[in-house]
Coordinates of C-alpha atoms in Angstrom, one line a residue:
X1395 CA -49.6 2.3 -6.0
X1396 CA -46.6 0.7 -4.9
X1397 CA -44.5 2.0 -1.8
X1398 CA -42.0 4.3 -2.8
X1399 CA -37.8 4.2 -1.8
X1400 CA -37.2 4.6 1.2
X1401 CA -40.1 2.4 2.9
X1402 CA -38.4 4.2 6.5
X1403 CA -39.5 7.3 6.0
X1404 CA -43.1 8.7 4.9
X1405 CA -41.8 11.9 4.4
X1406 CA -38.8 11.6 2.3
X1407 CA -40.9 9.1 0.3
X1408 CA -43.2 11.8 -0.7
X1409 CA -40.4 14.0 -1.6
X1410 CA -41.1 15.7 -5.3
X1411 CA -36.9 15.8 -5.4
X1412 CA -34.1 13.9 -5.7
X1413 CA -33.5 15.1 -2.1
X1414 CA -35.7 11.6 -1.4
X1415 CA -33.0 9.8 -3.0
X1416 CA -30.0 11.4 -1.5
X1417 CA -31.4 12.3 2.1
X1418 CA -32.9 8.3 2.5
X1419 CA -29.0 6.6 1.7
X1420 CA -27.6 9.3 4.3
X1421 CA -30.2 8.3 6.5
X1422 CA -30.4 4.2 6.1
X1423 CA -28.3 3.6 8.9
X1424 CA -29.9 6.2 11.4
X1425 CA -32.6 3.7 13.0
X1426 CA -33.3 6.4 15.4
X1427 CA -35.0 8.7 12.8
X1428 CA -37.0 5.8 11.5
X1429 CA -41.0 6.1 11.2
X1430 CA -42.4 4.2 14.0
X1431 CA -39.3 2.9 15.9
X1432 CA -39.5 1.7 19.2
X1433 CA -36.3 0.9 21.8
X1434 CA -36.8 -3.1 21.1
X1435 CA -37.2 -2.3 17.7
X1436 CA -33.6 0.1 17.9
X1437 CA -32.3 -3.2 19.8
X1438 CA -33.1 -5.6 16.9
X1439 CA -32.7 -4.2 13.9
X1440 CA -28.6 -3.4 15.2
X1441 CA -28.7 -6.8 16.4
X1442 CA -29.4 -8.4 13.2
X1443 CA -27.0 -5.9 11.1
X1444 CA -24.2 -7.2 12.9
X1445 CA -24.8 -10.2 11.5
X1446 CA -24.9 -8.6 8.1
X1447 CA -21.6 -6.8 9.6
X1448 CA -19.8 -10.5 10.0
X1449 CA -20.9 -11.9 6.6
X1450 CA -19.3 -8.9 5.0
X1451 CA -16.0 -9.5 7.0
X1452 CA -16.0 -13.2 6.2
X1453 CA -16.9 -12.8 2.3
X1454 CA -14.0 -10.2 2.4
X1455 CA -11.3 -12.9 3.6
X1456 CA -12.9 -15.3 1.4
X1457 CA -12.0 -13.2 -1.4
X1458 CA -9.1 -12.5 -0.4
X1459 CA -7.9 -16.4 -0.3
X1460 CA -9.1 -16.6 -3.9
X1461 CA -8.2 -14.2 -5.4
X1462 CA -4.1 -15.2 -4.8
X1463 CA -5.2 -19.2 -4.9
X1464 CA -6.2 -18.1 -8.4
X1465 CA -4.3 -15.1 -9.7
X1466 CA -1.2 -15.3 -6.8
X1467 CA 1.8 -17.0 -6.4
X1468 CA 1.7 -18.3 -2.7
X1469 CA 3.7 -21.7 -3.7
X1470 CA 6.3 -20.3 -5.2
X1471 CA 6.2 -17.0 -2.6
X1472 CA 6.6 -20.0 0.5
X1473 CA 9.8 -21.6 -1.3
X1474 CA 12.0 -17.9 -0.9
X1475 CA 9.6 -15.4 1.1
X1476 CA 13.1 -13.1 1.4
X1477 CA 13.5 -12.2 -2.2
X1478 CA 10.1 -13.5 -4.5
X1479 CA 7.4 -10.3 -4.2
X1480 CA 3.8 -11.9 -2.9
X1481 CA 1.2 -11.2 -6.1
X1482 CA -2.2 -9.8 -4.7
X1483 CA -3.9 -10.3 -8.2
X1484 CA -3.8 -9.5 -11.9
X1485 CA -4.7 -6.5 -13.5
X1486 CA -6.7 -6.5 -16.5
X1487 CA -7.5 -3.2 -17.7
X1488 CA -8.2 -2.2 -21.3
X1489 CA -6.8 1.1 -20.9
X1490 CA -3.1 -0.4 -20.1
X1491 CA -1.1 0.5 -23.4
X1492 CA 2.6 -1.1 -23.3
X1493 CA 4.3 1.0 -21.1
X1494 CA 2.0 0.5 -18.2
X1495 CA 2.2 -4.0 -19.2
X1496 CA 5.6 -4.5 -19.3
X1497 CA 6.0 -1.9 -15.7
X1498 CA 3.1 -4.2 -14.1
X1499 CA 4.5 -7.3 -15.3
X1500 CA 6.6 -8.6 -12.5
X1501 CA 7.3 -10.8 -9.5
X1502 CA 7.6 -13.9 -12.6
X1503 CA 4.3 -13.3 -13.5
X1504 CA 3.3 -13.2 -17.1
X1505 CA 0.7 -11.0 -17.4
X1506 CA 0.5 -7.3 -15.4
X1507 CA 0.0 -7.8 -11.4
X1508 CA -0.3 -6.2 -8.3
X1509 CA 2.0 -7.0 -5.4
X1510 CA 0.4 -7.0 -1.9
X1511 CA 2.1 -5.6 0.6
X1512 CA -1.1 -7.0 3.3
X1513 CA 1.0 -9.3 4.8
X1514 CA -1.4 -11.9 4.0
X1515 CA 1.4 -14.0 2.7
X1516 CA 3.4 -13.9 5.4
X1517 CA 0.4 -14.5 7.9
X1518 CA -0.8 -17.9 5.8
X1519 CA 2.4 -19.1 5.8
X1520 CA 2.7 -18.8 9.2
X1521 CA -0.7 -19.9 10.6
X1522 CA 0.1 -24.1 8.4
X1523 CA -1.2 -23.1 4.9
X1524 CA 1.3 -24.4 2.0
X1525 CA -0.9 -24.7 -1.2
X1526 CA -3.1 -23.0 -3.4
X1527 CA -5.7 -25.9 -2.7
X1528 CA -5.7 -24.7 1.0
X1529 CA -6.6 -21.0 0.3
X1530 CA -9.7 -22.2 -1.9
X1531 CA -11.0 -24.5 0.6
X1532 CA -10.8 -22.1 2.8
X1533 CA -12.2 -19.1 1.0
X1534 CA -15.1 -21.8 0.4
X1535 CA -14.9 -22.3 4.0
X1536 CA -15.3 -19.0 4.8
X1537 CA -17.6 -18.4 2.3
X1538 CA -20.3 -20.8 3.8
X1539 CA -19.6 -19.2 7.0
X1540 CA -20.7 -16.0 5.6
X1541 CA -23.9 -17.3 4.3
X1542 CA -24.3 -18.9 8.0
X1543 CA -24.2 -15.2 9.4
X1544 CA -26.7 -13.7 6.4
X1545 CA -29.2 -16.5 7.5
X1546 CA -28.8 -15.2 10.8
X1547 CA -28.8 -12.1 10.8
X1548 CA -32.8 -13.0 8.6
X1549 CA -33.9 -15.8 11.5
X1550 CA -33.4 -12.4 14.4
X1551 CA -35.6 -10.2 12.5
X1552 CA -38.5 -12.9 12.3
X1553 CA -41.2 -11.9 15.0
X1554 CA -40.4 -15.8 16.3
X1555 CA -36.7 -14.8 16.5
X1556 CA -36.7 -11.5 18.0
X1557 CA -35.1 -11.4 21.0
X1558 CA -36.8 -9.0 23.9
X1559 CA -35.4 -5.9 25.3
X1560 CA -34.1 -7.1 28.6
X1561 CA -32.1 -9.7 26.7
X1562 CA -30.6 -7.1 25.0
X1563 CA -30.1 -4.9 28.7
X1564 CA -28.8 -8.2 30.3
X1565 CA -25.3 -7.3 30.7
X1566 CA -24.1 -9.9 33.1
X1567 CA -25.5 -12.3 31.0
X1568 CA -23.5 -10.6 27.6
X1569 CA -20.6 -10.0 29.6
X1570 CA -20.2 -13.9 30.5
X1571 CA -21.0 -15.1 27.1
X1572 CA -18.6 -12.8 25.1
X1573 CA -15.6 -13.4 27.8
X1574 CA -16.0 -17.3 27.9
X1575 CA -17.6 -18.1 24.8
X1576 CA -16.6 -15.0 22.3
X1577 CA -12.7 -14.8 23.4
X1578 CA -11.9 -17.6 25.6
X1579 CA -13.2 -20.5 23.0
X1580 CA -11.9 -18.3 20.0
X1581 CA -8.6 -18.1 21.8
X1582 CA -8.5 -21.9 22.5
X1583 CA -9.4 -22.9 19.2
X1584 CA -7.1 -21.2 18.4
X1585 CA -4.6 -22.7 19.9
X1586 CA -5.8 -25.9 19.0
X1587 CA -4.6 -24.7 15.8
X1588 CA -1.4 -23.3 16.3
X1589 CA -0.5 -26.7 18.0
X1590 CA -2.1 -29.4 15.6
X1591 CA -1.2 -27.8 12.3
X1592 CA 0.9 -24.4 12.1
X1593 CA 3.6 -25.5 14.7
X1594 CA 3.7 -29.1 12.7
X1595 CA 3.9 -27.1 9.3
X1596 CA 6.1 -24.9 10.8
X1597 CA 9.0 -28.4 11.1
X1598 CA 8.1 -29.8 8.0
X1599 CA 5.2 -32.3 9.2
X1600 CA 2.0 -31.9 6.7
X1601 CA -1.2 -31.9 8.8
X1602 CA -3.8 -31.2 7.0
X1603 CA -8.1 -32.3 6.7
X1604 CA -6.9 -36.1 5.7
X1605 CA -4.7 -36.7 9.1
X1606 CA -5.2 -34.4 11.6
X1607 CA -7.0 -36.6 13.6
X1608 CA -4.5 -39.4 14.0
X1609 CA -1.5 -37.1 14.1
X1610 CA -0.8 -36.7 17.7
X1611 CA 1.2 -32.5 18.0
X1612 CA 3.5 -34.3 20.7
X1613 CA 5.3 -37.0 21.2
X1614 CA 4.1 -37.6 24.8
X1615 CA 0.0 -37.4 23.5
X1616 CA -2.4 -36.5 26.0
X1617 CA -0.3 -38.5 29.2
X1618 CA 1.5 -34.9 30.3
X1619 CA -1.6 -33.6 30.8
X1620 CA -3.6 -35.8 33.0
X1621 CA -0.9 -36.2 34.9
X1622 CA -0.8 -33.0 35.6
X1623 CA 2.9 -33.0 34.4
X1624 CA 2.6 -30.0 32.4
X1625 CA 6.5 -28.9 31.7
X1626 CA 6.9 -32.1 29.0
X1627 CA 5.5 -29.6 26.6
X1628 CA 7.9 -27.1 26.9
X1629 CA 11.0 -29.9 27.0
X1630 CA 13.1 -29.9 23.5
X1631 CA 11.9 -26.4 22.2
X1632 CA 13.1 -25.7 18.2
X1633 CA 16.6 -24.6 18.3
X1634 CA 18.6 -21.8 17.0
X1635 CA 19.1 -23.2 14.1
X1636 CA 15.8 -24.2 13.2
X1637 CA 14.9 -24.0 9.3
X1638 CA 11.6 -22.7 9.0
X1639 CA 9.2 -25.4 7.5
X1640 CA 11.5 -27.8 7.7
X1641 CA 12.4 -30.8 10.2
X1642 CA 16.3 -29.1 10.5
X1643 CA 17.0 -28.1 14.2
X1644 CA 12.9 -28.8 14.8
X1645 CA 12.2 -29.5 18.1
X1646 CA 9.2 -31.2 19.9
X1647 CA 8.1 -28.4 22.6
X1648 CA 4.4 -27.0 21.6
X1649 CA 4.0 -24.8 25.0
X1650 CA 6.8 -22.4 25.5
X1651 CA 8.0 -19.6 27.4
X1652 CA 11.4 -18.8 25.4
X1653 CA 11.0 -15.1 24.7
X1654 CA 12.7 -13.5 22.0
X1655 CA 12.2 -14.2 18.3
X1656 CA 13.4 -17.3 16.0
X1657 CA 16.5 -16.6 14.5
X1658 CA 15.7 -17.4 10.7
X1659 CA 11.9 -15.7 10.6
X1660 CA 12.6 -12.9 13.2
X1661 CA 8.9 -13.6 14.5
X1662 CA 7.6 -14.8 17.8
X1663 CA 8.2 -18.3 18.4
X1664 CA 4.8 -20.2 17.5
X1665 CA 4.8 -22.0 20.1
X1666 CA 5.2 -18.9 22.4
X1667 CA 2.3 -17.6 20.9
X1668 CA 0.1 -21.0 21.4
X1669 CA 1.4 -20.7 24.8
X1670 CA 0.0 -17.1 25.3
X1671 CA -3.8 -18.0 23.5
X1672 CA -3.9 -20.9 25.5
X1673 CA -3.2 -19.0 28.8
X1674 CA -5.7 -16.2 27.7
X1675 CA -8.5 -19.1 26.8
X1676 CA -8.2 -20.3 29.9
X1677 CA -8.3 -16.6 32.1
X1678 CA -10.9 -15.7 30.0
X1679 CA -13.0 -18.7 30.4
X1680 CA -12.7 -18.6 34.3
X1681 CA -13.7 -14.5 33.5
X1682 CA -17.1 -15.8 32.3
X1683 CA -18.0 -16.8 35.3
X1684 CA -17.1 -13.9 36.9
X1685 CA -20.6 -11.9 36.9
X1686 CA -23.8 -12.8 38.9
X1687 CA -26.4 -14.0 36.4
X1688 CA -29.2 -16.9 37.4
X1689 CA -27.1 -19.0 39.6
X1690 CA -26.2 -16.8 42.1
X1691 CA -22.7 -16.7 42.2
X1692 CA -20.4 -13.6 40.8
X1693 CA -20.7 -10.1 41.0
X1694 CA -23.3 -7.8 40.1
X1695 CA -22.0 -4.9 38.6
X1696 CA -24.5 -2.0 39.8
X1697 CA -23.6 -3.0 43.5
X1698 CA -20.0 -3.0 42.5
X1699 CA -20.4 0.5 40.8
X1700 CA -22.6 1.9 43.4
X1701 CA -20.3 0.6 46.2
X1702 CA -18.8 2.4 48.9
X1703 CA -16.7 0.5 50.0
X1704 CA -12.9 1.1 49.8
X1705 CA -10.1 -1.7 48.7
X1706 CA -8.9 -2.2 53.1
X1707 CA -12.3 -4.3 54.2
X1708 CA -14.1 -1.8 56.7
X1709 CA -12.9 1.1 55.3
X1710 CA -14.9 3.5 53.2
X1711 CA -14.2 5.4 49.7
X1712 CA -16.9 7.8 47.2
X1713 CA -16.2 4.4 45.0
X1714 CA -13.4 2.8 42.5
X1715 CA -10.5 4.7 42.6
X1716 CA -12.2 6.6 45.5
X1717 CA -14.1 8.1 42.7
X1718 CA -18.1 8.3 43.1
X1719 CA -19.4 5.9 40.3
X1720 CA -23.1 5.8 41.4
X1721 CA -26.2 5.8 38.6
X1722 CA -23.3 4.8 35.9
X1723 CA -24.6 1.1 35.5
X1724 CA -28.3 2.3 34.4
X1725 CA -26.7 5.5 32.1
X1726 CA -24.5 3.0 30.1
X1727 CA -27.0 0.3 29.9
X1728 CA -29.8 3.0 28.7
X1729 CA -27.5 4.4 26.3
X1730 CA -26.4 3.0 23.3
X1731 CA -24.7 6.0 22.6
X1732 CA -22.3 5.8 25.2
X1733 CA -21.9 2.6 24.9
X1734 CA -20.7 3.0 21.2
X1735 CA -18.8 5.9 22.4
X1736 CA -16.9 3.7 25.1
X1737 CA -16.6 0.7 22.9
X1738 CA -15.0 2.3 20.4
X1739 CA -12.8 4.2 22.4
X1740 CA -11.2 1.2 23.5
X1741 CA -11.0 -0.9 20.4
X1742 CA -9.7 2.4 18.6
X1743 CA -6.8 2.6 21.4
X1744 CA -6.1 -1.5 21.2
X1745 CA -6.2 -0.9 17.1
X1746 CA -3.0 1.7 18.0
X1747 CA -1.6 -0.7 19.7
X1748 CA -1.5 -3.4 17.3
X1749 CA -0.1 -1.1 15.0
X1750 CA 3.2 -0.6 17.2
X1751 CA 3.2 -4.3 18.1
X1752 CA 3.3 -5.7 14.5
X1753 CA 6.2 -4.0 14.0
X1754 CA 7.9 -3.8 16.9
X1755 CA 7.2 -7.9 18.0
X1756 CA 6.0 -9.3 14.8
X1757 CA 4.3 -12.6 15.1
X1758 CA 4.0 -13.5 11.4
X1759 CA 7.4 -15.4 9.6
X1760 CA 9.7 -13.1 7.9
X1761 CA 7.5 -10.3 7.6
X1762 CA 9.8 -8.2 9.9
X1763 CA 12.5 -7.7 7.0
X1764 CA 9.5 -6.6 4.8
X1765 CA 9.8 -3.5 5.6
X1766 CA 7.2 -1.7 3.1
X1767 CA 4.5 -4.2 4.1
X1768 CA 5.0 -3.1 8.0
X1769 CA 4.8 0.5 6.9
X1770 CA 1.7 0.0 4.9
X1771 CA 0.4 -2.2 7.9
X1772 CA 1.4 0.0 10.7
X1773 CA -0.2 3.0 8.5
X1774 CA -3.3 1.4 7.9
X1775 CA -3.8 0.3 11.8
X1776 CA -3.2 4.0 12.7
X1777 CA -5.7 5.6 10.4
X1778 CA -8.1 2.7 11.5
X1779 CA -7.6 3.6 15.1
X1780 CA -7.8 7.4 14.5
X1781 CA -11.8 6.9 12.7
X1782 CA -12.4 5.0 15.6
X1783 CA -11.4 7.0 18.1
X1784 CA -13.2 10.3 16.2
X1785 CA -16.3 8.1 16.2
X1786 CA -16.0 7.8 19.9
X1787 CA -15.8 11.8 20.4
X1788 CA -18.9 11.6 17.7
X1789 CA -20.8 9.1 19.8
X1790 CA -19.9 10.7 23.2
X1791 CA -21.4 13.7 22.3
X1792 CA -24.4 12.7 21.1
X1793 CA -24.9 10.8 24.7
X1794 CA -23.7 14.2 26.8
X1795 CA -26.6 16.2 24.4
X1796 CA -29.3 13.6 24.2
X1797 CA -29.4 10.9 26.3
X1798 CA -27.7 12.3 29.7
X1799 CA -29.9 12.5 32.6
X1800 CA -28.3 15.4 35.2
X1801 CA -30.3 13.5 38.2
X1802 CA -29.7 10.4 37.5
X1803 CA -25.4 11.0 37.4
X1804 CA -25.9 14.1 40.2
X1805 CA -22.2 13.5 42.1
X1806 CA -21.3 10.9 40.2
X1807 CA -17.8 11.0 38.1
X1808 CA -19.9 11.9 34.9
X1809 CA -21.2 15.3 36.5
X1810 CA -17.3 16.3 37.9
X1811 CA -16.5 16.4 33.8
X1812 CA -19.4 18.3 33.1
X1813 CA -18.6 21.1 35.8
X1814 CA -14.7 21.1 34.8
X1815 CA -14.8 21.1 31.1
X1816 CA -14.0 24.5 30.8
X1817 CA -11.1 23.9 32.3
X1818 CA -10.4 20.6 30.1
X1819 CA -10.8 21.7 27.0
X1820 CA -9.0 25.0 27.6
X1821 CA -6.0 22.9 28.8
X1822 CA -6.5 20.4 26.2
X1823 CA -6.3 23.4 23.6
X1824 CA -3.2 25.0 24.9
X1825 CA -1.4 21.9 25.3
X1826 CA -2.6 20.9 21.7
X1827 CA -1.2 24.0 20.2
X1828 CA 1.6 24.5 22.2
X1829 CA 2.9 21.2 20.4
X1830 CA 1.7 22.3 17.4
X1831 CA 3.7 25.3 16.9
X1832 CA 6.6 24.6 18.8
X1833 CA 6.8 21.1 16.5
X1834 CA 6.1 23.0 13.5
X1835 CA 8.3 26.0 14.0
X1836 CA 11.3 23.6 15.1
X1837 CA 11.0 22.0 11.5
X1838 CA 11.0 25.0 9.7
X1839 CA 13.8 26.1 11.3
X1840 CA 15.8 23.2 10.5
X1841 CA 14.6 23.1 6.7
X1842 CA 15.9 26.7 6.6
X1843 CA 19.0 26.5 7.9
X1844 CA 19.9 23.3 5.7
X1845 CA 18.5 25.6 2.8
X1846 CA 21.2 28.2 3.8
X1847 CA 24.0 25.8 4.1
X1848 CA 24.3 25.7 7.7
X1849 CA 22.8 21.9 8.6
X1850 CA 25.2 22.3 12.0
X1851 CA 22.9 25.1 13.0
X1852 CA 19.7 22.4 13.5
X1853 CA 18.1 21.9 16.5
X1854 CA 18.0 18.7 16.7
X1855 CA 15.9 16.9 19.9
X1856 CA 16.4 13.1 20.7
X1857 CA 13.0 11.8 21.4
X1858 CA 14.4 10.5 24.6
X1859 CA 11.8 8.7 26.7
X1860 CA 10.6 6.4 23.6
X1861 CA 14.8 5.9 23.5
X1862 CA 14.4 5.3 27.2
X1863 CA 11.9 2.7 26.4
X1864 CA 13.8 0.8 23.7
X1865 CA 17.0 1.0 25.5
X1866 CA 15.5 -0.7 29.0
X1867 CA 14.3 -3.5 26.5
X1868 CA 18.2 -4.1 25.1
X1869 CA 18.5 -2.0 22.5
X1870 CA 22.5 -0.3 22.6
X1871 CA 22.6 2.2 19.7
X1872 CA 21.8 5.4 22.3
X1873 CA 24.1 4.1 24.8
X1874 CA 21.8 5.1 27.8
X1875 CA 23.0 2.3 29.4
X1876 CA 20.1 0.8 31.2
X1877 CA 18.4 -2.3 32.6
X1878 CA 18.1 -5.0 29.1
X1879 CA 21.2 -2.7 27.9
X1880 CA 23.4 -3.3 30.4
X1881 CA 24.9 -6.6 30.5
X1882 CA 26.1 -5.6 34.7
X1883 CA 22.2 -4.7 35.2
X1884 CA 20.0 -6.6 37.8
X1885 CA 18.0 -7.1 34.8
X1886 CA 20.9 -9.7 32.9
X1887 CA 21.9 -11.2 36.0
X1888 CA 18.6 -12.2 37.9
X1889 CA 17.0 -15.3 37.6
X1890 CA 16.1 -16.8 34.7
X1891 CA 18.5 -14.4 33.0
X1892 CA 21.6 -15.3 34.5
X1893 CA 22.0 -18.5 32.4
X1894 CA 21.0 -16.4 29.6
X1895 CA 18.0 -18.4 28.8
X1896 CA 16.2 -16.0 26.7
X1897 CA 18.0 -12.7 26.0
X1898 CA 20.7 -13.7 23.2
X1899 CA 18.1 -14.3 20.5
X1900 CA 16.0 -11.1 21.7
X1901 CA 19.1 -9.3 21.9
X1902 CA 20.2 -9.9 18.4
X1903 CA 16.9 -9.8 16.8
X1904 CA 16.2 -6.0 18.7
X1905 CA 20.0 -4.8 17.7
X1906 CA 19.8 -6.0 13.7
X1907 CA 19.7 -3.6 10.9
X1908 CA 18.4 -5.7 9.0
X1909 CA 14.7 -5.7 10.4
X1910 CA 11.9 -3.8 11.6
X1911 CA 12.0 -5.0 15.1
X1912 CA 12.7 -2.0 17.8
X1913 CA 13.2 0.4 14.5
X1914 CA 16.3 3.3 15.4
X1915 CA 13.9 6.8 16.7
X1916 CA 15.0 10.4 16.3
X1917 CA 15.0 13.9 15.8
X1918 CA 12.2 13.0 12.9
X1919 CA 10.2 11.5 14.7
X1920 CA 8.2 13.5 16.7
X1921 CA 5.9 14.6 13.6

């Protein structure tokens, strides 16, 4: 008799119901419940599903690319980006009766479409890509990369393959491969390609498969840097009046430090931004040798968390921060839970950030006066941070009611939270709905008193520490008066500033209406 759906589970497979259907897809992902799963086993089988993980994300780009190489309008999008709408794809649906053709049919297309508002356009553009025979190479590209990461996801579960559980518990060893190799090579590749192809694209010089190799980014070549004479690269930076794409007001800098945003695209200058992943390639690649592994040089980090030593050598502390962190290095590296719960914490917080940044500084050429595609983008990034962050209070839990160990953390920084969290999550609560209603009931208010007639009645509250922000960065609408908004300010008139090297493109670009850079915040926006 042949093995019955799900193969995981002995029990659900002998299930008379369709509760061995339903209960077996909740439960596919839950390795833990599996029959006969060991920790190495645990280990492994999430090991290999991140490849799985990376195939899907690669095969979803890929589709992407060819989806608008086939159905878009990218060439004719990069000739006006102001005022032709990007095309995400057609529609063809049998249901569509005239009506519903003639509203989809748009942007110049002749058949119903979709308009993106992804930003993918913008970001092509941006990153050197000019033709539809670009996206399809690389969606093929991409696609061959994703079959690389299905292979290897198979090779780790072959018994051959399998790595052990202290490879997987190494985490000096992890540590120094994903600072160096993961984000410091990433981030110097791709630099590499921000200065050998997008800056070139960027003034009108094709580099493409067919001469990138004898098409030197600068006109100095490789001298500047082995003779350590490092500033030629920032000499003759494009100037204000620099055409984007085009050889008009181009200049020959690739490594800058100008600040502000180019004049035409209201976007970082590119070669600000190969400037900053260079900078991180290299901190990050001197970070991967920054914990002890075989050689015998670095840190280890149990000796730094169980350390009592404080920051003044000689003198003592309970730990970091004068904070007792003893036991914490063995409960995190026995726990995947709180590692998950940790992890995704962090990239849930970075994933809010991102969201304000693309807006507020966006790197990406003209996307900044698309203002729908920067709601829809910072929308997106804020709901993606907020599941992350809910799966980190998920995750957390699960650690605090499984897998903590009250002797192992006993005066450590893990226990102080256990013994106050009364006291947290009352305050936590109270603050939580003191906001609440107070926010809610100030809106009503206002909505009734506009309903009466009486708008001058409103209580209207300036959101004045984000204005505070904003203003100290040059932006003059509140008239607070400070630091970047003050011409007589330390902040003008101190060194580089004084010659005005930077601020008059940042200063424009922040104070335009016409952009979402620094967007105007008010009484509305505290929901």
């Amino acid at each position: 008799m042949a093995t019955k759906f799900p193969k995981f589970s002995q029990d659900l497979a002998q299930d008379p119901t369709t509760r061995r259907i339903w209960y077996a897809i909740a439960t596919g992902n839950d390795f833990e419940t599996h029959d006969g799963m060991t920790e190495e086993n645990l280990y492994q089988k999430i090991f290999a599903t991140h490849f799985g993980h990376l195939a899907i994300i690669f095969l979803w780009a890929s589709s992407l690319l060819f989806h608008v190489a086939w159905q878009g309008n990218f060439e004719q999008w990069i000739k006006d980006p102001l005022h032709i709408r990007p095309i995400a794809h057609a529609i063809w649906d049998p249901h569509f009766g005239k009506p519903a053709v003639e509203a989809f049919t748009q942007a110049g297309a002749s058949n119903p479409v979709n308009i993106t508002y992804s930003g993918i356009y913008h970001w092509w553009y941006t990153i050197g890509m000019r033709t539809n025979t670009e996206l399809y190479t690389g969606s093929v590209f991409l696609l061959l990369f994703a079959a690389v990461f299905l292979f290897a996801g198979w090779l780790h579960l072959q018994p051959k393959y399998r790595p052990s559980l202290a490879w997987f518990k190494s985490a000096e060893h992890r540590l120094n491969h994903h600072l160096a190799g993961l984000f410091g090579v990433s981030s110097l590749a791709w630099a590499g390609h921000l200065i050998h192809v997008a800056i070139p694209e960027a003034r009108g010089q094709h580099v493409g498969w067919d001469n990138f190799l004898n098409t030197p980014p600068h006109p100095a070549g490789l001298t500047p840097f082995f003779t350590g004479n490092w500033g030629v690269y920032a000499q003759n930076p494009d100037t204000a009046n620099h055409v984007f794409s085009t050889s008009e007001g181009a200049g020959t800098a690739i490594l800058t430090f100008l600040g502000g945003f180019h004049p035409q695209t209201e976007s970082l200058w590119l070669t600000d931004m190969a400037h900053h992943h260079l900078a991180i390639a290299v901190i990050f690649i001197v970070a991967g040798h920054m914990y002890r592994t075989n050689f015998g040089i670095g840190h280890s980090i149990k000796e730094m968390l169980n350390s009592k030593s404080g920051l003044v050598p000689g003198s003592k502390s309970e730990g970091q921060f004068n904070l007792p962190h003893q036991g914490l290095y063995d409960t995190y590296n026995n726990s995947l839970h709180f590692q998950l719960g940790i992890h995704l914490a962090a990239l849930g917080t970075i994933t809010s950030l991102v969201a304000q940044h693309m807006y507020a500084m966006p790197p990406y050429a003209f996307i900044g006066k698309d203002y729908t595609t920067q709601a829809a983008l910072y929308t997106h990034h804020q709901y993606i941070a907020g599941f992350l962050i809910l799966g980190a209070f998920a995750h957390g839990a699960i650690f605090w009611v499984r897998d903590y160990d009250p002797e192992q953390n006993k005066g450590n920084v893990l226990e102080r939270v256990l013994k106050h969290k009364e006291a947290i999550i009352s305050h936590l609560s109270w603050v939580s709905l003191f906001l609440g209603f107070h926010t809610l009931s100030l809106y009503v208010h206002n909505d009734v008193v506009v309903a009466f007639g009486t708008p001058e009645k409103q209580i209207l509250i300036e959101p004045v520490f984000a204005q505070f922000v904003q203003a100290a960065h040059g932006k003059v609408l509140y008239g607070l008066d400070t630091l970047l908004s003050n011409p007589d300010s330390i902040a003008h008139t101190a060194w580089p500033n004084y010659g005005n090297v930077w601020l008059p493109g940042w200063l424009d670009a922040i104070n335009s209406g016409t952009n979402s850079l620094f967007l105007t915040i008010g009484p509305g926006d505290f929901l």
